mmCIF file of C-alpha atoms and ligand atoms in Angstrom:
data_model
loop_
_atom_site.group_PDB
_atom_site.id
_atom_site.type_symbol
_atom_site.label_atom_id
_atom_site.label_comp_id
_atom_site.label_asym_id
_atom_site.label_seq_id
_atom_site.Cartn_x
_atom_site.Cartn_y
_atom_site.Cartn_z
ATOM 1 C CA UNK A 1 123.143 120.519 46.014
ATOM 2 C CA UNK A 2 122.184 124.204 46.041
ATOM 3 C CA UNK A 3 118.084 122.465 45.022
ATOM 4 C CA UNK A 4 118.678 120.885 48.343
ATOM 5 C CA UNK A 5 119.919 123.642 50.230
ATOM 6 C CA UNK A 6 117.538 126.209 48.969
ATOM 7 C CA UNK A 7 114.585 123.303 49.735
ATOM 8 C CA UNK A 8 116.059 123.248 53.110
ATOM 9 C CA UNK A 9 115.729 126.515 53.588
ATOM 10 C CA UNK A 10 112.570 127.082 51.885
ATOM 11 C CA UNK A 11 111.443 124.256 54.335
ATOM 12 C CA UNK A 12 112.995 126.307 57.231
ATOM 13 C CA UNK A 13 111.240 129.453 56.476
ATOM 14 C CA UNK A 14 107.587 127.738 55.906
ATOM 15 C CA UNK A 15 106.696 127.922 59.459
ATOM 16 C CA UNK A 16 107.243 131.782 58.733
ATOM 17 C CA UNK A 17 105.383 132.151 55.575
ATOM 18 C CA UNK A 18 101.892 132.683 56.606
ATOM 19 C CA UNK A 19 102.655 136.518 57.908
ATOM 20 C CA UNK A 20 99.001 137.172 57.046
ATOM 21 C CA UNK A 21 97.396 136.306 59.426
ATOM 22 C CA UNK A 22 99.951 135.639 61.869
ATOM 23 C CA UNK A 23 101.412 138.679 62.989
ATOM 24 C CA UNK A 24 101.964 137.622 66.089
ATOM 25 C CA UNK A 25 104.401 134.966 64.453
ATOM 26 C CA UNK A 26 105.820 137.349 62.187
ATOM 27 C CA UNK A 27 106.798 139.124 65.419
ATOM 28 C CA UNK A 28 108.342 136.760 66.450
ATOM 29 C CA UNK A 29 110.048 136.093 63.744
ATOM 30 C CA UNK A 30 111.630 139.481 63.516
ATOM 31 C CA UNK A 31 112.864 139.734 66.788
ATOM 32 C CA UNK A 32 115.055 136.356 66.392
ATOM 33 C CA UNK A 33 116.483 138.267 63.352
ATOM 34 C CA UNK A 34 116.805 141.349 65.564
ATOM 35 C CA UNK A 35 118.808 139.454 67.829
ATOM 36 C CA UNK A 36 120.421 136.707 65.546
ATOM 37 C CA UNK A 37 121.252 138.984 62.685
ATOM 38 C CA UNK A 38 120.510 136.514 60.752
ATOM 39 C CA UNK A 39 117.560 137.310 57.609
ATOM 40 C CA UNK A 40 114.277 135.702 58.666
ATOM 41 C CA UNK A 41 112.112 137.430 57.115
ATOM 42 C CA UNK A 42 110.437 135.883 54.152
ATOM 43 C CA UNK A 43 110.657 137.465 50.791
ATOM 44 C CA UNK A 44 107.622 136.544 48.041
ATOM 45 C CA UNK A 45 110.099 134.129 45.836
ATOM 46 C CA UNK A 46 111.142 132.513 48.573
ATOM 47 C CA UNK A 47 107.604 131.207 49.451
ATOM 48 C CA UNK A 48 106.253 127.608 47.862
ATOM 49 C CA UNK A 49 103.136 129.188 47.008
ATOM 50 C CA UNK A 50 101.958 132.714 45.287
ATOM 51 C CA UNK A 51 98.820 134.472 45.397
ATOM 52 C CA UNK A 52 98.535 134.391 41.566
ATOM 53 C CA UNK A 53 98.330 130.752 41.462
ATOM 54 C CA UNK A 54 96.074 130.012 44.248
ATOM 55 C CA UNK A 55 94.125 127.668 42.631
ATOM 56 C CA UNK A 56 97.135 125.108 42.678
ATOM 57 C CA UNK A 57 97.987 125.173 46.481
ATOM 58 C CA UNK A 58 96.493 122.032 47.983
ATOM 59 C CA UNK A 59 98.927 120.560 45.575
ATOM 60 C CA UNK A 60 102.210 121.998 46.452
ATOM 61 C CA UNK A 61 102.102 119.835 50.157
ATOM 62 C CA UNK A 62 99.810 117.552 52.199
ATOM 63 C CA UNK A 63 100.271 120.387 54.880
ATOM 64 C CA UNK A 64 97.783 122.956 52.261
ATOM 65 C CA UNK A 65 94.902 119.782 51.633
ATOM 66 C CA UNK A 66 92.807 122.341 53.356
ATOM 67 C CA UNK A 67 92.803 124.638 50.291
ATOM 68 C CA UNK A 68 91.729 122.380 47.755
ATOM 69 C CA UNK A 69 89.255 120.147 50.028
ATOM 70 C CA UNK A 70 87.530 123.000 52.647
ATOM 71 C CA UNK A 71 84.813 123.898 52.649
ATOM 72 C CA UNK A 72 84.681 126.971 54.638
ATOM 73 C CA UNK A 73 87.416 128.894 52.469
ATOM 74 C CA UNK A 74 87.957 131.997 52.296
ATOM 75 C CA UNK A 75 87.397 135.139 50.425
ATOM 76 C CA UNK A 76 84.152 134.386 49.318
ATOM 77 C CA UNK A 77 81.799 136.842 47.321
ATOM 78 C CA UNK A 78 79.116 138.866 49.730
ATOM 79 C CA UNK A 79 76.476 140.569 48.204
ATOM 80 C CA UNK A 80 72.944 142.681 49.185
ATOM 81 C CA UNK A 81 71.442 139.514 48.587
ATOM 82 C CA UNK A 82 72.829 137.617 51.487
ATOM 83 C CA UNK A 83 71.490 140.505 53.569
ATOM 84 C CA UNK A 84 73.294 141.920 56.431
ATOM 85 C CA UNK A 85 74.432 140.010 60.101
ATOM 86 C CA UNK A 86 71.491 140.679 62.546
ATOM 87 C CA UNK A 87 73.792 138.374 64.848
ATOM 88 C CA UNK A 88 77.180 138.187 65.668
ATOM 89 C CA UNK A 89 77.256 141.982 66.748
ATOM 90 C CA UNK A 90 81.071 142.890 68.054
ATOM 91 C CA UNK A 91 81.740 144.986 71.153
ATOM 92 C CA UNK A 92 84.904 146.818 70.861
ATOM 93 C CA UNK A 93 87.720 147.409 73.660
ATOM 94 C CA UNK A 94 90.593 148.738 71.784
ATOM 95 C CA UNK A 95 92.336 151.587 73.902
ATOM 96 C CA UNK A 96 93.522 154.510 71.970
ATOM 97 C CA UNK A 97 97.004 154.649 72.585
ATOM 98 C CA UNK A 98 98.345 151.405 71.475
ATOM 99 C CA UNK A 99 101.853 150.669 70.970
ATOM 100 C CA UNK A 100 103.536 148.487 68.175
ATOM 101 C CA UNK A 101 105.986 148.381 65.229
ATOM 102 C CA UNK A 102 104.523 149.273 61.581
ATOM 103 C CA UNK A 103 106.081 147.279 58.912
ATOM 104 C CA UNK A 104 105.731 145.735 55.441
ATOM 105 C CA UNK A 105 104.322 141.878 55.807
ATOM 106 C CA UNK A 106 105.891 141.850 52.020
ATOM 107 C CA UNK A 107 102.664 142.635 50.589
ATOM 108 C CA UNK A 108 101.821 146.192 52.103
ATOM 109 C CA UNK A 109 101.832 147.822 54.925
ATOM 110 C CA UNK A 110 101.146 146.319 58.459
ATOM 111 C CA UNK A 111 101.107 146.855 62.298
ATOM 112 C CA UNK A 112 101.665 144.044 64.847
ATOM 113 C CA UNK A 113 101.234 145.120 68.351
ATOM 114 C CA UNK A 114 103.288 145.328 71.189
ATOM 115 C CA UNK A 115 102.670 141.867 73.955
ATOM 116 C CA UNK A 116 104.624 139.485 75.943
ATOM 117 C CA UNK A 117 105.721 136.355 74.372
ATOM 118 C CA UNK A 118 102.743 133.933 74.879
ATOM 119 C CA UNK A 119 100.011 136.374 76.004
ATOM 120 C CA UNK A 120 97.191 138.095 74.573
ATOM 121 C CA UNK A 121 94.870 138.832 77.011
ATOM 122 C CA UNK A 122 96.233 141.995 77.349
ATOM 123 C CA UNK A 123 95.813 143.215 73.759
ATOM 124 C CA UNK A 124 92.962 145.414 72.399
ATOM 125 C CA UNK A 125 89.665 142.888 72.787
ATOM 126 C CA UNK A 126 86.627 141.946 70.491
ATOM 127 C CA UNK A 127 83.902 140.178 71.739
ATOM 128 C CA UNK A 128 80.822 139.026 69.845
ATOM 129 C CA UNK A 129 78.342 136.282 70.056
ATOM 130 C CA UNK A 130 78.927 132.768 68.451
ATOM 131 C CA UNK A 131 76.484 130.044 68.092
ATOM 132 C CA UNK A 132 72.808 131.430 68.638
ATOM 133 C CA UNK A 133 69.452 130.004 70.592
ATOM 134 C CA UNK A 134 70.601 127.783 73.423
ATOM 135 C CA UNK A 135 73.944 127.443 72.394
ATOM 136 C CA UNK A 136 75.007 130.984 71.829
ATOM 137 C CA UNK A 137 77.783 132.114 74.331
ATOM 138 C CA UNK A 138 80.170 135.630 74.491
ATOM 139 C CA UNK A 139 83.484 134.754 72.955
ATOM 140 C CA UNK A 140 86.534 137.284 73.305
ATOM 141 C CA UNK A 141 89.707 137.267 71.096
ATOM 142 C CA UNK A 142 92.290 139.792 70.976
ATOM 143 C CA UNK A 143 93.916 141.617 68.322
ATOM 144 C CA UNK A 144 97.526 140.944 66.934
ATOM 145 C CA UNK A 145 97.944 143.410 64.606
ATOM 146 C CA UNK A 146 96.386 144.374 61.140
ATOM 147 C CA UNK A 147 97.715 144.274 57.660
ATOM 148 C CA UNK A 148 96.288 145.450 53.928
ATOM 149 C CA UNK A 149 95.824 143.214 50.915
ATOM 150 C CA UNK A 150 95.576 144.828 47.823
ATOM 151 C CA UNK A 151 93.373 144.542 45.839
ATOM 152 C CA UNK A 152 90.777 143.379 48.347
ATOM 153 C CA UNK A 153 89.886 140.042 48.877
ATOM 154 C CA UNK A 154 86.306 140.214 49.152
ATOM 155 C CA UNK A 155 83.787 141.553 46.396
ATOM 156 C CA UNK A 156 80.840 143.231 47.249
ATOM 157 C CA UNK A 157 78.033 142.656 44.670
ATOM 158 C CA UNK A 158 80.827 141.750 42.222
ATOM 159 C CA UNK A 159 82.589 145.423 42.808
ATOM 160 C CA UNK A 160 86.300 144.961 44.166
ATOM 161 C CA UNK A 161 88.052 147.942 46.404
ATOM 162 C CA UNK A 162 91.334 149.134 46.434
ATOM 163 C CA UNK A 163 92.374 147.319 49.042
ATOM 164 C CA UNK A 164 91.150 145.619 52.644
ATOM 165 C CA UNK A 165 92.500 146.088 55.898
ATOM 166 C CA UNK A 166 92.464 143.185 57.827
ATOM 167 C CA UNK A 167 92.473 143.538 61.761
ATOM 168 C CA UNK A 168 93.259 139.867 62.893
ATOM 169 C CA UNK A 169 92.566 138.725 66.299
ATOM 170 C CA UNK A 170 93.616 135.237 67.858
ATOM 171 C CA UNK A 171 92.148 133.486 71.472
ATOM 172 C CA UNK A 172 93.797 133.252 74.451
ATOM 173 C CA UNK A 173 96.399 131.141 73.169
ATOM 174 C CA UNK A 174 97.178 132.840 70.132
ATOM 175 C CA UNK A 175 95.560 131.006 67.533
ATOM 176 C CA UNK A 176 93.971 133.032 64.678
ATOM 177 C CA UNK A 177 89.927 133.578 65.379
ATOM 178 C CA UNK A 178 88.761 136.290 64.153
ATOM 179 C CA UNK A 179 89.313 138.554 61.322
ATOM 180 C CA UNK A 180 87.650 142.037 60.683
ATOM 181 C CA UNK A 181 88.335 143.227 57.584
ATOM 182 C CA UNK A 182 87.388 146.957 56.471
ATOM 183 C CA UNK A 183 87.262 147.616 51.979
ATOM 184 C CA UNK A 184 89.256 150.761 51.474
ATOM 185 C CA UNK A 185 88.870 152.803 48.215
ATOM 186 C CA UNK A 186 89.840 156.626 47.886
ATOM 187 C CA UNK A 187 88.074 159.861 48.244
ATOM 188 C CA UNK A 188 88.716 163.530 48.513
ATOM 189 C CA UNK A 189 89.324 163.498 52.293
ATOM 190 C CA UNK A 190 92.288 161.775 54.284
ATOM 191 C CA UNK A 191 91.398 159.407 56.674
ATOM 192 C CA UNK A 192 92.097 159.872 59.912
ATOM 193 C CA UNK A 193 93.050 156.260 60.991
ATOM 194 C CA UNK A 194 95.848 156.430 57.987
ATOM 195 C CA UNK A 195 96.982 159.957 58.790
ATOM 196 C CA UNK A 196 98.448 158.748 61.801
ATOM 197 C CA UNK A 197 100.662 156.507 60.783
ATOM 198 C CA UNK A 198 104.309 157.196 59.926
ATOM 199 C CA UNK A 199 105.527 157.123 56.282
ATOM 200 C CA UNK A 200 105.007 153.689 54.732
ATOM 201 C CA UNK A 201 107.960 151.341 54.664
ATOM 202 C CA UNK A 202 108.808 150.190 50.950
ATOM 203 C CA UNK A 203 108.874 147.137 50.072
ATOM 204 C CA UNK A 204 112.722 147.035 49.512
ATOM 205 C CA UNK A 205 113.065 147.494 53.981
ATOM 206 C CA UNK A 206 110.788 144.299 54.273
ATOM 207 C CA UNK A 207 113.144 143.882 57.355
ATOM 208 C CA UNK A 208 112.195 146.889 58.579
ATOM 209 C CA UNK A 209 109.802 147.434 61.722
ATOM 210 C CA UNK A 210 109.387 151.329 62.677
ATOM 211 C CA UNK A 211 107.960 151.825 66.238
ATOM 212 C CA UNK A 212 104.655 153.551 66.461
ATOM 213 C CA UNK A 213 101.896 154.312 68.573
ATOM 214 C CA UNK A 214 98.021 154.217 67.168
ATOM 215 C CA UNK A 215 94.228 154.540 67.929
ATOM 216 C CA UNK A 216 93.030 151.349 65.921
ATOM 217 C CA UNK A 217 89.404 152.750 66.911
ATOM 218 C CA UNK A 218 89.659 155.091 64.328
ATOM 219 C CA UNK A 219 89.345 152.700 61.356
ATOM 220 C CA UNK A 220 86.721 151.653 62.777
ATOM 221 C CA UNK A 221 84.745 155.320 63.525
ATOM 222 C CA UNK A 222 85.625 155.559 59.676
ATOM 223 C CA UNK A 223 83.305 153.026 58.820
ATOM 224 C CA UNK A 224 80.121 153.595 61.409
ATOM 225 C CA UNK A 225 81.117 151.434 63.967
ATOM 226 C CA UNK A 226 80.791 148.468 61.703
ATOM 227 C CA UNK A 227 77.123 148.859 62.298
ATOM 228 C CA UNK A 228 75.793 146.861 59.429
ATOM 229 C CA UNK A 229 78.345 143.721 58.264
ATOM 230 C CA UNK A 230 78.455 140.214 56.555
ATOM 231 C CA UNK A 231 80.102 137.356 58.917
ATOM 232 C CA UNK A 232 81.256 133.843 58.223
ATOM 233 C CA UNK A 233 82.672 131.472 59.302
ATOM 234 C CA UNK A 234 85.850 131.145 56.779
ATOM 235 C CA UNK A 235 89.506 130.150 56.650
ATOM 236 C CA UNK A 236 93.101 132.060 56.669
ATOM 237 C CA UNK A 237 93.342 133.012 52.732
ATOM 238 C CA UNK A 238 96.838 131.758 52.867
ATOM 239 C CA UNK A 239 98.453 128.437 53.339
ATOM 240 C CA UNK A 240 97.796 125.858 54.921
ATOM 241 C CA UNK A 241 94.246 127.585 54.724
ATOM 242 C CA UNK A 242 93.345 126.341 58.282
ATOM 243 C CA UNK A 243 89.553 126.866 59.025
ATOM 244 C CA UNK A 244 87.675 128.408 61.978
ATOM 245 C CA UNK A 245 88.160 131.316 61.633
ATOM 246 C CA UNK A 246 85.132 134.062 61.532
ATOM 247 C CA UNK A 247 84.844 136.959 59.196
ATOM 248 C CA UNK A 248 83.212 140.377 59.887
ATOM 249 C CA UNK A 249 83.212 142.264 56.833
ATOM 250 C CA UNK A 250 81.829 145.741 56.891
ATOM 251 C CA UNK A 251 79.579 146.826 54.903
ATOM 252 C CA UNK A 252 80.554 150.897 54.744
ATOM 253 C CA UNK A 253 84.076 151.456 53.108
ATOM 254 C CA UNK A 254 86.932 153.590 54.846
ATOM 255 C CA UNK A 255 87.640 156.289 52.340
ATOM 256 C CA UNK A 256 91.422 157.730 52.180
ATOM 257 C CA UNK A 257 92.610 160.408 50.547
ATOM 258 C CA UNK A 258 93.943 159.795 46.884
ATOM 259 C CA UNK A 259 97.311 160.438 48.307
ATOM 260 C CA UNK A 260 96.887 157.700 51.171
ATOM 261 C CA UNK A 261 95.798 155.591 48.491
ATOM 262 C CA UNK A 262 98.789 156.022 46.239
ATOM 263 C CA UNK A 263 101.050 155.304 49.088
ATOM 264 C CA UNK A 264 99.123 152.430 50.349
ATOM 265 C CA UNK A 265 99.267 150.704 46.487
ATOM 266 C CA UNK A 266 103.466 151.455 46.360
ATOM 267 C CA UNK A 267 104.351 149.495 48.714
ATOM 268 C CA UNK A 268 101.874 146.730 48.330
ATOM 269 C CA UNK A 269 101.742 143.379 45.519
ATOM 270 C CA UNK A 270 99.570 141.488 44.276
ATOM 271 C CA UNK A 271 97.554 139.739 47.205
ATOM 272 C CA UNK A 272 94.514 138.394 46.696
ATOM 273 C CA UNK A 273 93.357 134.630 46.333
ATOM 274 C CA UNK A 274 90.948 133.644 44.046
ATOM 275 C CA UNK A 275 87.441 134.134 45.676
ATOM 276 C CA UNK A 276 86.008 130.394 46.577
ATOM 277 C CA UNK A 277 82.486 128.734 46.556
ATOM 278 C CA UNK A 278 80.183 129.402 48.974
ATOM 279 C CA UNK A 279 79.712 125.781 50.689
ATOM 280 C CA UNK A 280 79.405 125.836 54.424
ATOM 281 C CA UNK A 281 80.525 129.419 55.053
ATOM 282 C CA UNK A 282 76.496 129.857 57.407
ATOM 283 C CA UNK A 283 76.818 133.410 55.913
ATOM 284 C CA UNK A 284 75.117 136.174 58.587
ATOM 285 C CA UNK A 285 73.716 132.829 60.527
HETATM 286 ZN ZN1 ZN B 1 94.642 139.184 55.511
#
């Protein structure tokens, strides 16, 4: 009886346990436990899958074949080799003053942003150019938030950062589109983007959302604009995996103080899958 019951509610809080790169549903999710009172939020062992065995997850349900059988998964390796995108190139519209709750997506910290139910046009915007020749057309998405993943997810040349902070950006009708994702690894100097943040919510107040207001360009100024980056086109790196979605990953790091990067590794686990093979990722095409 209590198998059943804790299936049940394993089963219940699935459609919550992608926070990754759904912050937009984690959002949601939070404010029906805001209003409920009722603990939505997921916690690691209550998941059906772990990072640490993310080789085995297109066996756990039909729902994550996409894990085992894609091929456009993601992370996968980048190196020099692959050269850099000479396509692709993002503009950026992110205001400076944006408004939003910082949190702990039970893996490290994270931001969502402040929208109404159902709309993202509003939000901070990222265009770029997909397809190329003939077919190549301006696509915008907007961003939902960001969260870190520590270590990081991709390898550069073999070399793994600290950590990688993920800005994740969905279409108009909030599905997950693009992510940019920025390799962090610590320096002498603080960074700027993390020095405006409030103090880091520990991973025992997963519940815990803290209002805040912050100028996302700055990550971005911290890393040249993202003038030279790999793209792809990849997958979420969580279950169920779902594909099309495209990856910028910049090639400069954002350096943080040692400090920033002590507090960023307390409140964060273990969350990175197992890099894939490169199959049909059209890497900087
Ligand atoms: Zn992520």
């Amino acid at each position: 009886m209590y198998y059943t019951t804790a299936l049940l509610l394993a089963n219940a809080l699935y459609a919550y346990a992608c926070p990754q790169h759904s912050n937009h549903k984690v959002s949601g999710a939070l404010n029906k436990r805001q209003q409920t009172g009722e603990e939505f939020y997921v916690r690691p062992d209550d998941q059906q899958w772990a990072y640490d065995a993310s080789y085995d997850w297109g066996s756990i349900d039909p729902a994550y074949e996409l894990c085992q059988t894609g091929s456009q998964q993601s992370p996968i390796p980048l190196t020099l080799n692959q050269g850099l995108a000479l396509t692709h190139r993002p503009t950026f519209d992110y205001a400076e003053n944006i408004t939003g709750n910082f949190y702990n997506w039970n893996y490290g910290a994270a931001f969502t942003l402040d929208h109404p139910e159902g709309e993202y046009t509003g939000l901070p915007a990222f265009t770029f150019e997909e397809g190329y020749g003939d077919s190549g057309r301006n696509e915008t998405v907007y961003m939902t938030g960001w969260h870190i993943h520590s270590p990081a997810d991709h390898t550069i040349n073999g070399d793994r950062s600290r950590s990688e902070l993920h800005y994740v950006h969905v279409d108009e009708e909030g599905h997950e589109r693009v992510v940019l994702a920025i390799l962090l690894d610590p320096s002498n100097d603080a960074s700027p983007f993390f020095s405006q943040l409030p103090d880091m919510v520990s991973f025992n107040e997963t519940g815990t959302q803290v209002p805040a207001a912050m100028n996302l360009r700055l990550a971005l100024e911290e890393v040249g604009d993202l003038s030279e980056f790999w793209t792809y086109k990849g997958s979420l790196t969580s279950p169920p995996c779902h594909e099309g979605v495209r990856w910028f990953v910049g090639r400069q790091r954002l350096y943080t103080s040692r400090t920033q990067m002590k507090q960023i590794l307390a409140v964060s686990r273990f969350a990175a899958r197992e890099e894939q093979q490169v199959w049909e990722h059209e890497i900087n095409v």
